[in-house]
Coordinates of C-alpha atoms in Angstrom, one line a residue:
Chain A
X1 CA 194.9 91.9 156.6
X2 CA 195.3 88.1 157.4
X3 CA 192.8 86.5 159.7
X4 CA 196.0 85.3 162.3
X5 CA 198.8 88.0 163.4
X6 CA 200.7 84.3 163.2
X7 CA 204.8 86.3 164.2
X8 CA 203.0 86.5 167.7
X9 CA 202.0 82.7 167.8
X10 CA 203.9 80.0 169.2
X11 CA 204.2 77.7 166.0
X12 CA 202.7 74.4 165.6
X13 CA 200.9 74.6 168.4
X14 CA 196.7 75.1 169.0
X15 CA 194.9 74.5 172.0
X16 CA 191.1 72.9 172.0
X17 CA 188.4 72.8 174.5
X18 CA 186.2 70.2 175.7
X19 CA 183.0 71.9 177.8
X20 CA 180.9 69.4 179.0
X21 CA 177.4 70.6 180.5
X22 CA 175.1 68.6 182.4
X23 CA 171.9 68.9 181.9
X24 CA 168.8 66.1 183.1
X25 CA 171.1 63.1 182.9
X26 CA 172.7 64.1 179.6
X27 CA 175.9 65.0 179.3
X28 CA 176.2 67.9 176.6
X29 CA 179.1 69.2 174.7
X30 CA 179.7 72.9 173.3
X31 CA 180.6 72.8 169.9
X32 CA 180.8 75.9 167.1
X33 CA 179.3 75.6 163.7
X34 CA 181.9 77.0 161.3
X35 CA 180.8 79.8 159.0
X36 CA 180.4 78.5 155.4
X37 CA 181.3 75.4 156.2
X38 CA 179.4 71.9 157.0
X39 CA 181.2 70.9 159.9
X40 CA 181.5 71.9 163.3
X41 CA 184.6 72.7 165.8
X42 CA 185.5 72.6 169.3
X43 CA 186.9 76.0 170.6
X44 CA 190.3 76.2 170.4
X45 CA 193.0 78.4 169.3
X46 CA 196.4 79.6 169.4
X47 CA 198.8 80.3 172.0
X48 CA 200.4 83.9 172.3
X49 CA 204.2 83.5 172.6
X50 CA 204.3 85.7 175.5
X51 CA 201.3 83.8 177.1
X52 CA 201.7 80.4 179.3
X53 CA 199.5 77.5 177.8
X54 CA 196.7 77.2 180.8
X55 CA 196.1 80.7 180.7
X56 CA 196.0 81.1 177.1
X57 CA 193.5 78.0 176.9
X58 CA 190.8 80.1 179.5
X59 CA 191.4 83.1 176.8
X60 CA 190.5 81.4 173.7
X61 CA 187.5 80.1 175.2
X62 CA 186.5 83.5 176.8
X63 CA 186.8 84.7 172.6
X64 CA 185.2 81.8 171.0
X65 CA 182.0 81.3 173.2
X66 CA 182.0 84.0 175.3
X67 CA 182.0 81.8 178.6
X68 CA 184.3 83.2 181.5
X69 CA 185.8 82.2 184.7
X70 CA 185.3 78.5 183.5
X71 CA 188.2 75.9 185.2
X72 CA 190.0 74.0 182.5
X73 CA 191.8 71.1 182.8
X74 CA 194.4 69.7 180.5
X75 CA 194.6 66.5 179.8
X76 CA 196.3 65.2 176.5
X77 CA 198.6 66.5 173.8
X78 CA 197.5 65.0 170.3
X79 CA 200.6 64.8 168.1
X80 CA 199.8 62.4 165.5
X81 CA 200.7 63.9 162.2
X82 CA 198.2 62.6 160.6
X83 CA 195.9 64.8 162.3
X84 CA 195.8 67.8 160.3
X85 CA 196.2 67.0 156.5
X86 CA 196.3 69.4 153.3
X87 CA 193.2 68.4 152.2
X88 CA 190.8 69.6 155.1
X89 CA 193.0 73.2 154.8
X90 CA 192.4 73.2 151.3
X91 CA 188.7 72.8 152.1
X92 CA 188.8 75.2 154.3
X93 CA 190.5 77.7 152.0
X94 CA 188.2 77.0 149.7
X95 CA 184.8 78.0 151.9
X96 CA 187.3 81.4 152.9
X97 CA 187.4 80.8 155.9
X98 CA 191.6 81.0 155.6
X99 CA 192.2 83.5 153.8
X100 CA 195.7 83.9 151.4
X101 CA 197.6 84.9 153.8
X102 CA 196.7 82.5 156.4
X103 CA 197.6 79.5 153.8
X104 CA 200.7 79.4 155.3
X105 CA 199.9 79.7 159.1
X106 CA 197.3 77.3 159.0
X107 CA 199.2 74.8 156.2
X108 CA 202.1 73.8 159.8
X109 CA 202.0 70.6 161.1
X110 CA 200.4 71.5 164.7
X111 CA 199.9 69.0 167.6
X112 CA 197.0 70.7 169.8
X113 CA 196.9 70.8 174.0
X114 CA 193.3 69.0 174.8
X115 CA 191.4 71.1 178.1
X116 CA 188.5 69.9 179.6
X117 CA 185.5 71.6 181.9
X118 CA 182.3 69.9 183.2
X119 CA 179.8 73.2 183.8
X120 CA 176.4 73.8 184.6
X121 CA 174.0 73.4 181.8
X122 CA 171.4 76.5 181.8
X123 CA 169.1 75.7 178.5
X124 CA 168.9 79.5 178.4
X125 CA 172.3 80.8 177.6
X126 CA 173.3 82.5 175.3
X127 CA 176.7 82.1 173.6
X128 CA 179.2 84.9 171.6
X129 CA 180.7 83.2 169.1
X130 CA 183.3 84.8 167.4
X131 CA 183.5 86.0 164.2
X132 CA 185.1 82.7 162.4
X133 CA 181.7 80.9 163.7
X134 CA 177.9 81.0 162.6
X135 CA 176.5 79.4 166.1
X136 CA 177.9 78.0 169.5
X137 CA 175.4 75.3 170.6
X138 CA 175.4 72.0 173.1
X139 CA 175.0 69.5 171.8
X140 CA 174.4 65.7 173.4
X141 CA 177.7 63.7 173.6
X142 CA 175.2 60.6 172.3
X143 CA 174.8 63.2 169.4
X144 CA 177.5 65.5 168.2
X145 CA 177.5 66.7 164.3
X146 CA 180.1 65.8 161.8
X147 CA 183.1 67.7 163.9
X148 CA 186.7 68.9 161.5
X149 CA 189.8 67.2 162.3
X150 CA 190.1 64.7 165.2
X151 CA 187.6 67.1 166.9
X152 CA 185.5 63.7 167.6
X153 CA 188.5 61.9 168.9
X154 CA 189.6 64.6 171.3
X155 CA 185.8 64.8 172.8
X156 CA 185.8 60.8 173.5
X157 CA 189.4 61.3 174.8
X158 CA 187.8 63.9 177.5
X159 CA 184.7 61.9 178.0
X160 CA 187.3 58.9 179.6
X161 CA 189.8 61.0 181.3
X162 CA 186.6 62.5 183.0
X163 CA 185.4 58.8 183.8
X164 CA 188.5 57.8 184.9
X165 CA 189.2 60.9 187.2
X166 CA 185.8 59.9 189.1
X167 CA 187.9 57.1 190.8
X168 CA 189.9 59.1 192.6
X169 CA 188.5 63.4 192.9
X170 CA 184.9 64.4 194.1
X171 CA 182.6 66.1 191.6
X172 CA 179.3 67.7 192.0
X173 CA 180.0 71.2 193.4
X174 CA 178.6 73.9 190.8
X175 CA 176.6 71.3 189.1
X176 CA 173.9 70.6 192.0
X177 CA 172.2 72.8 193.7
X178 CA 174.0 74.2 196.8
X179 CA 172.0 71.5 198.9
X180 CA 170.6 68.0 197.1
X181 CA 170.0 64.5 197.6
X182 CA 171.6 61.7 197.3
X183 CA 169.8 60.2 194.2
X184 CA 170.4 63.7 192.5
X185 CA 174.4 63.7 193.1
X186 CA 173.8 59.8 192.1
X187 CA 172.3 60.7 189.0
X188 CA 175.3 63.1 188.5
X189 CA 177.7 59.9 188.5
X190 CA 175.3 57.5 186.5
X191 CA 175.2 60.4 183.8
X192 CA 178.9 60.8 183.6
X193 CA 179.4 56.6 183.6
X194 CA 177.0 56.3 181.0
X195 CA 175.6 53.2 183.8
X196 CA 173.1 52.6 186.1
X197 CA 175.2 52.3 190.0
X198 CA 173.3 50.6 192.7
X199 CA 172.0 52.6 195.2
X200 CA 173.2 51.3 198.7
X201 CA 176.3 50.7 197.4
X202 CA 176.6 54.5 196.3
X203 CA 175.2 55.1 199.3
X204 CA 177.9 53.6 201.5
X205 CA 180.8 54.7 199.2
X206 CA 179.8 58.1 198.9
X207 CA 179.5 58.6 202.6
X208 CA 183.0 56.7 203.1
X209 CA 184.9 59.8 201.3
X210 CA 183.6 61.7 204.2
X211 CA 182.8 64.9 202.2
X212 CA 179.3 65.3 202.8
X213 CA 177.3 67.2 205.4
X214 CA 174.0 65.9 205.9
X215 CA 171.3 68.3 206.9
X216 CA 168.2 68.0 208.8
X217 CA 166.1 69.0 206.2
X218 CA 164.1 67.0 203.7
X219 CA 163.2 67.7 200.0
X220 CA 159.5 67.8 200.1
X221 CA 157.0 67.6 197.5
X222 CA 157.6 64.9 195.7
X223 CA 155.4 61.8 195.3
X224 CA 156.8 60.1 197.0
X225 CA 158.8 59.8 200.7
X226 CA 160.7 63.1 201.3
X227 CA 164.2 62.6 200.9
X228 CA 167.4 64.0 203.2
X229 CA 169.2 67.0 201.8
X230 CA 173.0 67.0 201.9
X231 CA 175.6 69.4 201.4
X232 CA 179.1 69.4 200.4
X233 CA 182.1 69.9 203.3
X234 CA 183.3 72.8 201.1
X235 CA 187.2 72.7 203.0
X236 CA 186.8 68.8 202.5
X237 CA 185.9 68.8 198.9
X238 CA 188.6 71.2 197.7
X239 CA 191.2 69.2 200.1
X240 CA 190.2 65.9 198.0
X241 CA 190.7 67.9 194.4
X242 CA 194.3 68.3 195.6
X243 CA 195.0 65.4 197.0
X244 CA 192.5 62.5 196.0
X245 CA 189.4 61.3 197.8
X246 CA 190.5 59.6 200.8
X247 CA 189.0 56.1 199.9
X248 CA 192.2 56.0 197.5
X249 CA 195.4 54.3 199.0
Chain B
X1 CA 228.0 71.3 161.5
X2 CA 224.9 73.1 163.8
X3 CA 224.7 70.2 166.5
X4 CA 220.6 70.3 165.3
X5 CA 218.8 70.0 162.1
X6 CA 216.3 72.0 163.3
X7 CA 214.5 72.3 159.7
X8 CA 213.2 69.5 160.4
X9 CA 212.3 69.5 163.7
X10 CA 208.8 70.9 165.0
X11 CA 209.6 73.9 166.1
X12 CA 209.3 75.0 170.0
X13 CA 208.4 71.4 171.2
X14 CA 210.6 69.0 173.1
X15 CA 210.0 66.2 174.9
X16 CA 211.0 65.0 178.6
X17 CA 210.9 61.8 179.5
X18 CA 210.8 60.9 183.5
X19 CA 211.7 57.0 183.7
X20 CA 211.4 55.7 187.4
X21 CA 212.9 52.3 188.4
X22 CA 212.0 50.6 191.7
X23 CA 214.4 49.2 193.8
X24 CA 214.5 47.5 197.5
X25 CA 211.5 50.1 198.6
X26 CA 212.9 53.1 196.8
X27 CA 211.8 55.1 193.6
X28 CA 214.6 56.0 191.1
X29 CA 215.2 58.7 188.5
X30 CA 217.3 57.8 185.5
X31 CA 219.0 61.3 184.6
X32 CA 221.7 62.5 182.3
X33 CA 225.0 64.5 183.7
X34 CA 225.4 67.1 180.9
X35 CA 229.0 67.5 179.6
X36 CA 231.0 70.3 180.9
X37 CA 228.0 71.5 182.6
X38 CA 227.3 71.5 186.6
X39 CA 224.0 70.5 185.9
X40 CA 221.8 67.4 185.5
X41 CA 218.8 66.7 183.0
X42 CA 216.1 64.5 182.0
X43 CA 216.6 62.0 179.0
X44 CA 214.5 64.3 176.2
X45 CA 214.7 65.9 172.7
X46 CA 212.7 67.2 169.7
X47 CA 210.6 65.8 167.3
X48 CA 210.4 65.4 163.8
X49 CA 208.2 66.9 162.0
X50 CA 207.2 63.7 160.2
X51 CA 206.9 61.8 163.2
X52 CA 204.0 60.8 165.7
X53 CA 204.7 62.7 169.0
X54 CA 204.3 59.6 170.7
X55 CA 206.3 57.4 169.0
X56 CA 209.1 60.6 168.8
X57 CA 209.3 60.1 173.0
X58 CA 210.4 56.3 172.9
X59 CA 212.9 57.0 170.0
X60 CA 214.3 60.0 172.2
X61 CA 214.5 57.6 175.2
X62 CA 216.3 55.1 172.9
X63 CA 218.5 57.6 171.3
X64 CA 219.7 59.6 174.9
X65 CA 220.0 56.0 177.0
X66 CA 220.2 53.0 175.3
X67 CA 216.9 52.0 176.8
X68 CA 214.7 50.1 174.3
X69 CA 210.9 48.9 174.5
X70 CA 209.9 50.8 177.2
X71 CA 206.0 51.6 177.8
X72 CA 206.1 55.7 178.5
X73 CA 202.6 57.2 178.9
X74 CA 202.1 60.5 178.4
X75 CA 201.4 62.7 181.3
X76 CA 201.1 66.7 180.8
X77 CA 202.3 69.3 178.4
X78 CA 204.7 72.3 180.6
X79 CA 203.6 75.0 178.5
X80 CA 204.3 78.5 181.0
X81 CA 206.1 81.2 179.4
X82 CA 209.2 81.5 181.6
X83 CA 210.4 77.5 181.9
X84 CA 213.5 78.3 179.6
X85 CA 214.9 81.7 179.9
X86 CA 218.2 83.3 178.0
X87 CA 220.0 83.2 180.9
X88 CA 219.9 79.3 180.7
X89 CA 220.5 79.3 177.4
X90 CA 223.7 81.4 177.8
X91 CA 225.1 79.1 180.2
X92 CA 224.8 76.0 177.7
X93 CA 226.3 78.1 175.5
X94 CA 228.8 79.4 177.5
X95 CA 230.1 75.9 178.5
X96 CA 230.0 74.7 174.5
X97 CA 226.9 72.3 174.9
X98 CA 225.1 75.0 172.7
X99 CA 227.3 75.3 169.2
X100 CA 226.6 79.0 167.3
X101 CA 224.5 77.9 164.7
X102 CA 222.2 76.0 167.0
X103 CA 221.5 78.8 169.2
X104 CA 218.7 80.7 166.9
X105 CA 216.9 77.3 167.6
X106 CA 217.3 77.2 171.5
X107 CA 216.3 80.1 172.3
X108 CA 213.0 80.0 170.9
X109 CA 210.0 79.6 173.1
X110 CA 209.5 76.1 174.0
X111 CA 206.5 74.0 175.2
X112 CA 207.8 70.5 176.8
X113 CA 205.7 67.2 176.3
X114 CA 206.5 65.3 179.7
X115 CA 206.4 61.3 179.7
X116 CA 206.9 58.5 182.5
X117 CA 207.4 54.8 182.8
X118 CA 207.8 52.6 185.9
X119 CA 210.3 49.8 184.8
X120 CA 212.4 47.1 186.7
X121 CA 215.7 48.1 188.2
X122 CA 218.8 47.0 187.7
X123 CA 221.8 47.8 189.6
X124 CA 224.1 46.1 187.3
X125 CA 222.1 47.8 183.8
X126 CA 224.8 50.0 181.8
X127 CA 223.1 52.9 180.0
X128 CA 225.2 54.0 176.8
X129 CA 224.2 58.1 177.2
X130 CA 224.6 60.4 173.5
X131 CA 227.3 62.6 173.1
X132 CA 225.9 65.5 174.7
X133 CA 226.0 63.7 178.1
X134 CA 228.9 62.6 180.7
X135 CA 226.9 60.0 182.1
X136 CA 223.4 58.3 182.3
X137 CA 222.5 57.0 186.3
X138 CA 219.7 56.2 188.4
X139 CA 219.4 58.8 191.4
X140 CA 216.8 58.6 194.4
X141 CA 213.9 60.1 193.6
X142 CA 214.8 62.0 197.4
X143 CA 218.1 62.8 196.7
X144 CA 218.0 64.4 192.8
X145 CA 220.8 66.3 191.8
X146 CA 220.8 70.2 190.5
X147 CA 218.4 69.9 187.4
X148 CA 218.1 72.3 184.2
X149 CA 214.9 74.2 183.4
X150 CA 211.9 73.0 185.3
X151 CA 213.0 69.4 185.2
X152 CA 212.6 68.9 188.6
X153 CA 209.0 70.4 188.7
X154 CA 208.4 67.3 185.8
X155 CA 209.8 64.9 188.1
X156 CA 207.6 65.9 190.8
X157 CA 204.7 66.1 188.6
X158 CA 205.1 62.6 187.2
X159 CA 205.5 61.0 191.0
X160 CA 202.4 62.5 191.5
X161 CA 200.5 61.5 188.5
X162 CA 201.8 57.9 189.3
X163 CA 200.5 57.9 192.6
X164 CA 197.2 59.1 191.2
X165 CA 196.8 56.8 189.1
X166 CA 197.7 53.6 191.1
X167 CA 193.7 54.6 192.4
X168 CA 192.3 53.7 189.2
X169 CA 195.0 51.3 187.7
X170 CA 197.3 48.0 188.6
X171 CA 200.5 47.8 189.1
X172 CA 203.6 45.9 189.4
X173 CA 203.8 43.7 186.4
X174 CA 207.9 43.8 185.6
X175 CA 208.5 45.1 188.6
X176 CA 208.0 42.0 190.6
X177 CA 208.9 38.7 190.1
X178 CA 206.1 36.4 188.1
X179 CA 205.4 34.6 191.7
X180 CA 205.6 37.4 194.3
X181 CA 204.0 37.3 198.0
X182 CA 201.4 39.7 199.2
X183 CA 204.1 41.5 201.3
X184 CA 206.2 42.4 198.1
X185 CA 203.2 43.8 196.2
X186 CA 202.7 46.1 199.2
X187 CA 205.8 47.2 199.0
X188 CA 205.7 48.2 195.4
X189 CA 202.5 50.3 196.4
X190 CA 204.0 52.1 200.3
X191 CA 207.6 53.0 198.1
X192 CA 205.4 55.0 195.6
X193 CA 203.0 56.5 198.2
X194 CA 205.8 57.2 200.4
X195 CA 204.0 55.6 203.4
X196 CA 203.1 52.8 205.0
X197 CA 199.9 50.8 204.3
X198 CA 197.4 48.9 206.7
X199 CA 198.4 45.1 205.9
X200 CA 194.9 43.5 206.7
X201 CA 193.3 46.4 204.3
X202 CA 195.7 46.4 201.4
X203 CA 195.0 42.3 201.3
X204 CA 191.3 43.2 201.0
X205 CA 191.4 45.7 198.7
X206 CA 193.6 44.0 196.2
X207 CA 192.1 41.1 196.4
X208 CA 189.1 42.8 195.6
X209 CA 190.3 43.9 192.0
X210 CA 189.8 40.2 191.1
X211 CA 193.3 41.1 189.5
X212 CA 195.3 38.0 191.4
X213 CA 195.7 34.5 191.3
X214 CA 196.6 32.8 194.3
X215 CA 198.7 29.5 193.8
X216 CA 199.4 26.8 196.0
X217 CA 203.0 27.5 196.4
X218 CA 205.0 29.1 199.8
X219 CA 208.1 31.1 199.4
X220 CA 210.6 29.4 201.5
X221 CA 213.5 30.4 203.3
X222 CA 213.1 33.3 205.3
X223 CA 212.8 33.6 208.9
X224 CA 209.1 33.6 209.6
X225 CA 206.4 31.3 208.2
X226 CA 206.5 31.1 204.5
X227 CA 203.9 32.9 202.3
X228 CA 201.9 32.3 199.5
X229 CA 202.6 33.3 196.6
X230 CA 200.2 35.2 194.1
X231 CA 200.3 35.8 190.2
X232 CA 199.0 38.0 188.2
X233 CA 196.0 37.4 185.7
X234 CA 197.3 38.6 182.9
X235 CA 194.3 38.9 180.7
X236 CA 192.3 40.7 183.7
X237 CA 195.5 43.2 184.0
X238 CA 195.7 43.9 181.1
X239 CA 191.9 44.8 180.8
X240 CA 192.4 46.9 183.7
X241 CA 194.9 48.9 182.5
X242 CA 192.4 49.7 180.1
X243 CA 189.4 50.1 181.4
X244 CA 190.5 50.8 185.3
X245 CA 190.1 48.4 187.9
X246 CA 186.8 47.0 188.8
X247 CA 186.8 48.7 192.4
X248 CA 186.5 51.4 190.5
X249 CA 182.3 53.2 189.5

């Protein structure tokens, strides 16, 4: 039986998945080690012809690691043709894991739909792969393994559309405990900018988007000073992923 | 002769291509009046299997309009299941826009690659539209006509990414003069926010990109005291548009 029912597929056309984690100012990326093979892959797939894209996208992921219920964003098509060539299939052929009847399928030209997820790290999950892959690891973005295709250039591609979309939506919620402190949802930003920010500045820009409840209570227990805890204005927060953070125009 | 030669063609992929012009404080749509058909589309195709998807979207551009050179960014793929159903299909058909042998290749499944680009206006500008199309005109982005498929969903969807992105990028290079006051570069931004802008604010804030270079000069001739007028620095712009604007993290 071949490996892909490929009459059902739409042709040409794969999907691939970008799940950041964050994780002690690190920014982590799930990738899958390929069985019999020396290179690693994001998890992606194909699309079901009956199936629209952005659901299709949650599915594969669901199948490949396992993780559910995760929010996926696209964010780029990548349509070079240059992309996939005849000699990373062959390779692949040749370690089985296309078998004969795949050749074909997997021998298209396909342009792939790029998703991306920022989730929270927990050091102890565990991940499903699928049958295709030996291991489903993070890995740090500083530090990801030899990846197939333009599997690299599709993470980097996430990495700056993430950047990028920090100028103008709120992020935070699900990665910080449900009340934190300023420096913590700081370090959140200087993680994801790969920069230090300056602190009153942060301070005062951060309090201008107006989506944060600050509570009465302090952290305690540290060395030093106890700092305030805020919150997130949950109607607030979801309000600016629609519509952009008010600072904007 | 089938009107497509699809074997070369990746299959179930098109392109649509959503070109805004700006003119006295409104936001234009070029769009294509189909032949013999009641209904209006966007300037879009397929692409060749031998051909960067990219590059395919400012051939189709060329190819449908006349309109050479022009900067299209990439904005989403439109990827759900019922965007083009048989019913739609029939009716091209019906009215002879579909030939026999090409309908095996329209009514496949297809995902659509959706484009923009904000260029300067011209009410005198002839467009020479292909020979599928009536006409090629610039409509009012509030006053489209009847649209095939979801075309008017990509429309929307492109005003919105545009106004997105004016949080993290510049704009109005080619749409303004090379001398322009700080009155006219407000207006570029309130026509694509659809609203009006704080003057004293916008000056601040723009001037704050560091983006601008004030010259000694005053546009004469208008009723009230003259302005100054600003350029543009180029080599900052340019970096912006690549790396954001400074405002920004």
């Amino acid at each position: 039986m071949p490996l892909i029912t490929y009459q059902t597929l739409h042709p040409g056309l794969s999907i691939d998945c970008v799940i950041f984690g964050f994780y002690q100012k690190e920014i982590k990326v799930l990738v899958l080690k390929l069985k019999n093979f020396e290179k690693w892959s994001l998890p992606g797939g194909f699309v079901d012809q009956t199936k629209d894209v952005d659901d299709e996208a949650t599915n594969i992921l669901k199948r490949r690691t396992g993780l559910k219920n995760v929010f996926l964003r696209q964010f780029h098509l990548f349509g070079d043709v240059k992309r996939n060539s005849d000699a990373h299939i062959n390779a692949l052929f040749n370690s089985k894991i296309i078998d004969n009847d795949s050749l074909i399928w997997f021998k298209q030209r396909f342009v792939t739909v790029g998703y991306y997820a920022l989730i929270p790290f927990s050091p102890s999950q565990i991940f499903t792969p699928d049958n295709l892959s030996e291991s489903c690891e993070w890995r740090s973005l500083k530090d990801i393994p030899e990846m197939i295709l333009d599997h690299k250039e599709i993470i980097d591609s996430a990495h700056k559309t993430l950047k990028k979309e920090l100028n103008y939506q709120p992020i935070g919620l699900n990665l910080l405990p449900e009340q934190f402190t300023m420096s913590e949802l700081q370090a959140v930003y200087e993680t994801i900018l790969e920069k230090p920010l300056d602190r009153r500045n942060f301070r005062r820009k951060i309090l201008n988007f107006a989506m944060l409840i600050p509570t009465k209570k302090q952290r305690v227990g540290g060395a030093y000073r106890s700092p305030y805890l805020y919150q997130f204005d949950l109607d607030k927060y979801h309000l600016a992923l629609q519509n952009g953070l008010s600072s904007g125009w």
